[in-house]
Amino acid sequence: MGNLRIGQGYDVHELKEGLPMYLCGVRIDAPKGFVAHSDGDVAIHALCDALLGALALGDIGKLFPDNDPAYKGIDSKILLAKVMDKVREEGYRLVNADITIILERPKLRGSIDLMRETLAPILGCGTDCISVKATTTEHLGFTGREEGCASLAVCLLEKD
Ligand code: MG
């Protein structure tokens, strides 16, 4: 019986007109984008925190401080790859991950498969092990007012 670890992550970024939006490493054609030190990919940030949380290795802010110029504008896929290096160093592999993106606009349905295909090689698993879901908050709250985007992620890791 392998050693199993579960992790969860949550992230929010502010939305502003004229900025790019990246979610799960995919550029999204959207009226607003993320205010962030990195590229603001909330979905990847939540996933990084889930992976780190599963192994009690702290969080993304501890690993990649947002006042460090090295991470200014950085592609979050690079951060995820670094987090996966840590997961492997600890002897674990990803069993599966489930990500929820909470965004009022645009609808993400057409980008979901590309997101899963983008994450799979970084995570070292098949697309069948990566779930990406999108939902709105029915115009309620900061996501509903299109002031921000939130993301939740859970993951399961296994040590052989
Ligand atoms: Mg973040």
PDB file of C-alpha atoms and ligand atoms in Angstrom:
ATOM      1  CA  MET A   1       0.000   0.000   0.000  1.00  0.00           C
ATOM      2  CA  GLY A   2       1.500   3.278  -1.080  1.00  0.00           C
ATOM      3  CA  ASN A   3       1.766   6.329   1.102  1.00  0.00           C
ATOM      4  CA  LEU A   4      -0.990   8.781   0.104  1.00  0.00           C
ATOM      5  CA  ARG A   5      -1.077  12.527   0.760  1.00  0.00           C
ATOM      6  CA  ILE A   6      -3.910  14.961  -0.022  1.00  0.00           C
ATOM      7  CA  GLY A   7      -3.563  18.726  -0.522  1.00  0.00           C
ATOM      8  CA  GLN A   8      -5.782  21.707  -1.204  1.00  0.00           C
ATOM      9  CA  GLY A   9      -5.064  25.206  -2.500  1.00  0.00           C
ATOM     10  CA  TYR A  10      -6.890  28.486  -3.054  1.00  0.00           C
ATOM     11  CA  ASP A  11      -5.900  31.682  -4.842  1.00  0.00           C
ATOM     12  CA  VAL A  12      -7.434  34.975  -5.944  1.00  0.00           C
ATOM     13  CA  HIS A  13      -6.209  37.689  -8.284  1.00  0.00           C
ATOM     14  CA  GLU A  14      -7.669  41.059  -9.119  1.00  0.00           C
ATOM     15  CA  LEU A  15      -8.923  41.665 -12.652  1.00  0.00           C
ATOM     16  CA  LYS A  16      -8.199  44.832 -14.605  1.00  0.00           C
ATOM     17  CA  GLU A  17      -8.844  45.954 -18.158  1.00  0.00           C
ATOM     18  CA  GLY A  18      -5.975  45.755 -20.629  1.00  0.00           C
ATOM     19  CA  LEU A  19      -4.017  43.021 -18.855  1.00  0.00           C
ATOM     20  CA  PRO A  20      -3.492  39.459 -20.144  1.00  0.00           C
ATOM     21  CA  MET A  21      -5.325  36.497 -18.651  1.00  0.00           C
ATOM     22  CA  TYR A  22      -3.614  33.121 -18.290  1.00  0.00           C
ATOM     23  CA  LEU A  23      -5.426  30.171 -16.721  1.00  0.00           C
ATOM     24  CA  CYS A  24      -3.805  26.728 -16.402  1.00  0.00           C
ATOM     25  CA  GLY A  25      -1.053  28.068 -18.669  1.00  0.00           C
ATOM     26  CA  VAL A  26      -3.443  28.958 -21.490  1.00  0.00           C
ATOM     27  CA  ARG A  27      -3.891  32.514 -22.788  1.00  0.00           C
ATOM     28  CA  ILE A  28      -7.587  33.394 -22.551  1.00  0.00           C
ATOM     29  CA  ASP A  29      -9.212  35.995 -24.768  1.00  0.00           C
ATOM     30  CA  ALA A  30     -10.911  38.095 -22.079  1.00  0.00           C
ATOM     31  CA  PRO A  31     -12.010  41.694 -21.458  1.00  0.00           C
ATOM     32  CA  LYS A  32      -9.835  41.842 -18.305  1.00  0.00           C
ATOM     33  CA  GLY A  33      -6.628  40.209 -17.077  1.00  0.00           C
ATOM     34  CA  PHE A  34      -4.725  39.710 -13.847  1.00  0.00           C
ATOM     35  CA  VAL A  35      -3.053  42.237 -11.588  1.00  0.00           C
ATOM     36  CA  ALA A  36      -0.125  40.196 -10.232  1.00  0.00           C
ATOM     37  CA  HIS A  37       3.623  39.996  -9.657  1.00  0.00           C
ATOM     38  CA  SER A  38       3.752  36.847 -11.839  1.00  0.00           C
ATOM     39  CA  ASP A  39       1.477  36.238 -14.835  1.00  0.00           C
ATOM     40  CA  GLY A  40      -1.336  35.876 -12.253  1.00  0.00           C
ATOM     41  CA  ASP A  41      -2.419  32.381 -13.253  1.00  0.00           C
ATOM     42  CA  VAL A  42      -4.686  31.730 -10.237  1.00  0.00           C
ATOM     43  CA  ALA A  43      -5.445  28.166 -11.293  1.00  0.00           C
ATOM     44  CA  ILE A  44      -1.776  27.167 -11.376  1.00  0.00           C
ATOM     45  CA  HIS A  45      -1.146  29.034  -8.121  1.00  0.00           C
ATOM     46  CA  ALA A  46      -3.956  27.129  -6.387  1.00  0.00           C
ATOM     47  CA  LEU A  47      -2.581  23.866  -7.793  1.00  0.00           C
ATOM     48  CA  CYS A  48       0.947  24.715  -6.572  1.00  0.00           C
ATOM     49  CA  ASP A  49      -0.434  25.336  -3.078  1.00  0.00           C
ATOM     50  CA  ALA A  50      -2.337  22.032  -3.188  1.00  0.00           C
ATOM     51  CA  LEU A  51       0.852  20.144  -4.153  1.00  0.00           C
ATOM     52  CA  LEU A  52       2.925  21.924  -1.500  1.00  0.00           C
ATOM     53  CA  GLY A  53       0.146  21.482   1.064  1.00  0.00           C
ATOM     54  CA  ALA A  54      -0.003  17.732   0.452  1.00  0.00           C
ATOM     55  CA  LEU A  55       3.634  17.465   1.556  1.00  0.00           C
ATOM     56  CA  ALA A  56       3.453  20.214   4.211  1.00  0.00           C
ATOM     57  CA  LEU A  57       6.150  22.161   2.336  1.00  0.00           C
ATOM     58  CA  GLY A  58       4.638  25.606   2.949  1.00  0.00           C
ATOM     59  CA  ASP A  59       3.073  27.651   0.176  1.00  0.00           C
ATOM     60  CA  ILE A  60       3.809  29.350  -3.110  1.00  0.00           C
ATOM     61  CA  GLY A  61       4.443  32.711  -1.421  1.00  0.00           C
ATOM     62  CA  LYS A  62       7.155  31.156   0.749  1.00  0.00           C
ATOM     63  CA  LEU A  63       8.832  29.468  -2.219  1.00  0.00           C
ATOM     64  CA  PHE A  64       8.531  32.359  -4.678  1.00  0.00           C
ATOM     65  CA  PRO A  65       8.247  35.660  -2.738  1.00  0.00           C
ATOM     66  CA  ASP A  66       6.227  38.304  -4.589  1.00  0.00           C
ATOM     67  CA  ASN A  67       8.855  40.955  -3.789  1.00  0.00           C
ATOM     68  CA  ASP A  68      11.581  38.930  -5.556  1.00  0.00           C
ATOM     69  CA  PRO A  69      12.330  40.508  -8.972  1.00  0.00           C
ATOM     70  CA  ALA A  70      13.255  37.018 -10.278  1.00  0.00           C
ATOM     71  CA  TYR A  71       9.541  36.197 -10.391  1.00  0.00           C
ATOM     72  CA  LYS A  72       8.282  39.442 -11.944  1.00  0.00           C
ATOM     73  CA  GLY A  73       5.941  38.562 -14.820  1.00  0.00           C
ATOM     74  CA  ILE A  74       7.075  34.920 -14.657  1.00  0.00           C
ATOM     75  CA  ASP A  75       5.182  32.233 -16.540  1.00  0.00           C
ATOM     76  CA  SER A  76       3.438  30.276 -13.765  1.00  0.00           C
ATOM     77  CA  LYS A  77       4.110  27.017 -15.627  1.00  0.00           C
ATOM     78  CA  ILE A  78       7.749  27.506 -14.558  1.00  0.00           C
ATOM     79  CA  LEU A  79       6.651  27.820 -10.922  1.00  0.00           C
ATOM     80  CA  LEU A  80       4.554  24.652 -11.251  1.00  0.00           C
ATOM     81  CA  ALA A  81       7.513  22.763 -12.746  1.00  0.00           C
ATOM     82  CA  LYS A  82       9.664  23.834  -9.774  1.00  0.00           C
ATOM     83  CA  VAL A  83       6.966  22.680  -7.344  1.00  0.00           C
ATOM     84  CA  MET A  84       6.775  19.312  -9.147  1.00  0.00           C
ATOM     85  CA  ASP A  85      10.577  18.995  -8.801  1.00  0.00           C
ATOM     86  CA  LYS A  86      10.052  19.254  -5.027  1.00  0.00           C
ATOM     87  CA  VAL A  87       7.247  16.676  -5.126  1.00  0.00           C
ATOM     88  CA  ARG A  88       9.573  14.251  -6.960  1.00  0.00           C
ATOM     89  CA  GLU A  89      12.478  15.008  -4.594  1.00  0.00           C
ATOM     90  CA  GLU A  90      10.199  13.841  -1.778  1.00  0.00           C
ATOM     91  CA  GLY A  91       9.569  10.619  -3.700  1.00  0.00           C
ATOM     92  CA  TYR A  92       5.959  11.322  -4.660  1.00  0.00           C
ATOM     93  CA  ARG A  93       4.014  11.352  -7.913  1.00  0.00           C
ATOM     94  CA  LEU A  94       0.673  12.945  -8.678  1.00  0.00           C
ATOM     95  CA  VAL A  95      -2.298  10.550  -8.698  1.00  0.00           C
ATOM     96  CA  ASN A  96      -4.847  13.178  -9.739  1.00  0.00           C
ATOM     97  CA  ALA A  97      -5.711  16.859  -9.450  1.00  0.00           C
ATOM     98  CA  ASP A  98      -9.048  18.642  -9.568  1.00  0.00           C
ATOM     99  CA  ILE A  99      -9.148  22.394 -10.233  1.00  0.00           C
ATOM    100  CA  THR A 100     -12.127  24.757 -10.092  1.00  0.00           C
ATOM    101  CA  ILE A 101     -11.905  28.233 -11.617  1.00  0.00           C
ATOM    102  CA  ILE A 102     -14.442  30.808 -10.433  1.00  0.00           C
ATOM    103  CA  LEU A 103     -14.806  33.479 -13.100  1.00  0.00           C
ATOM    104  CA  GLU A 104     -17.829  35.403 -14.318  1.00  0.00           C
ATOM    105  CA  ARG A 105     -16.578  36.051 -17.868  1.00  0.00           C
ATOM    106  CA  PRO A 106     -15.642  34.683 -20.347  1.00  0.00           C
ATOM    107  CA  LYS A 107     -17.007  31.153 -20.389  1.00  0.00           C
ATOM    108  CA  LEU A 108     -14.017  28.773 -20.309  1.00  0.00           C
ATOM    109  CA  ARG A 109     -15.604  25.598 -21.666  1.00  0.00           C
ATOM    110  CA  GLY A 110     -13.766  25.864 -25.011  1.00  0.00           C
ATOM    111  CA  SER A 111     -10.352  26.135 -23.305  1.00  0.00           C
ATOM    112  CA  ILE A 112     -10.658  23.350 -20.727  1.00  0.00           C
ATOM    113  CA  ASP A 113      -9.139  20.534 -22.824  1.00  0.00           C
ATOM    114  CA  LEU A 114      -6.180  22.693 -23.837  1.00  0.00           C
ATOM    115  CA  MET A 115      -5.638  23.547 -20.153  1.00  0.00           C
ATOM    116  CA  ARG A 116      -5.538  19.847 -19.232  1.00  0.00           C
ATOM    117  CA  GLU A 117      -3.179  19.100 -22.146  1.00  0.00           C
ATOM    118  CA  THR A 118      -0.933  21.989 -21.058  1.00  0.00           C
ATOM    119  CA  LEU A 119      -0.707  20.822 -17.430  1.00  0.00           C
ATOM    120  CA  ALA A 120      -0.283  17.065 -18.086  1.00  0.00           C
ATOM    121  CA  PRO A 121       3.387  17.045 -19.189  1.00  0.00           C
ATOM    122  CA  ILE A 122       4.386  19.381 -16.328  1.00  0.00           C
ATOM    123  CA  LEU A 123       2.593  17.176 -13.809  1.00  0.00           C
ATOM    124  CA  GLY A 124       3.892  13.948 -15.346  1.00  0.00           C
ATOM    125  CA  CYS A 125       0.499  12.307 -15.745  1.00  0.00           C
ATOM    126  CA  GLY A 126      -2.202  11.787 -18.336  1.00  0.00           C
ATOM    127  CA  THR A 127      -4.962  14.285 -19.062  1.00  0.00           C
ATOM    128  CA  ASP A 128      -7.394  11.743 -17.560  1.00  0.00           C
ATOM    129  CA  CYS A 129      -5.810  12.512 -14.158  1.00  0.00           C
ATOM    130  CA  ILE A 130      -6.346  16.277 -14.446  1.00  0.00           C
ATOM    131  CA  SER A 131      -9.773  17.814 -14.050  1.00  0.00           C
ATOM    132  CA  VAL A 132     -10.410  21.491 -14.751  1.00  0.00           C
ATOM    133  CA  LYS A 133     -13.853  22.908 -14.067  1.00  0.00           C
ATOM    134  CA  ALA A 134     -15.201  26.423 -14.389  1.00  0.00           C
ATOM    135  CA  THR A 135     -18.076  28.079 -12.622  1.00  0.00           C
ATOM    136  CA  THR A 136     -19.501  31.539 -11.980  1.00  0.00           C
ATOM    137  CA  THR A 137     -21.003  32.959  -8.788  1.00  0.00           C
ATOM    138  CA  GLU A 138     -24.159  34.119 -10.566  1.00  0.00           C
ATOM    139  CA  HIS A 139     -23.067  37.799 -10.463  1.00  0.00           C
ATOM    140  CA  LEU A 140     -22.634  37.639  -6.663  1.00  0.00           C
ATOM    141  CA  GLY A 141     -19.564  38.777  -4.746  1.00  0.00           C
ATOM    142  CA  PHE A 142     -16.201  40.001  -6.071  1.00  0.00           C
ATOM    143  CA  THR A 143     -16.048  37.314  -8.748  1.00  0.00           C
ATOM    144  CA  GLY A 144     -19.604  38.053  -9.803  1.00  0.00           C
ATOM    145  CA  ARG A 145     -18.801  41.775 -10.097  1.00  0.00           C
ATOM    146  CA  GLU A 146     -15.803  40.806 -12.265  1.00  0.00           C
ATOM    147  CA  GLU A 147     -13.391  42.401  -9.793  1.00  0.00           C
ATOM    148  CA  GLY A 148     -11.425  39.190  -9.456  1.00  0.00           C
ATOM    149  CA  CYS A 149     -11.022  35.532 -10.280  1.00  0.00           C
ATOM    150  CA  ALA A 150     -10.627  32.737  -7.731  1.00  0.00           C
ATOM    151  CA  SER A 151      -9.459  29.178  -8.047  1.00  0.00           C
ATOM    152  CA  LEU A 152      -9.563  26.063  -5.870  1.00  0.00           C
ATOM    153  CA  ALA A 153      -7.465  22.940  -6.319  1.00  0.00           C
ATOM    154  CA  VAL A 154      -7.117  19.572  -4.644  1.00  0.00           C
ATOM    155  CA  CYS A 155      -4.564  16.890  -5.404  1.00  0.00           C
ATOM    156  CA  LEU A 156      -3.612  13.400  -4.306  1.00  0.00           C
ATOM    157  CA  LEU A 157       0.031  12.303  -4.190  1.00  0.00           C
ATOM    158  CA  GLU A 158       1.375   8.773  -3.855  1.00  0.00           C
ATOM    159  CA  LYS A 159       4.724   7.372  -2.786  1.00  0.00           C
ATOM    160  CA  ASP A 160       5.470   3.901  -4.150  1.00  0.00           C
TER     161      ASP A 160
HETATM  162 MG    MG B   1      -1.405  34.009  -6.935  1.00  0.00          MG
END
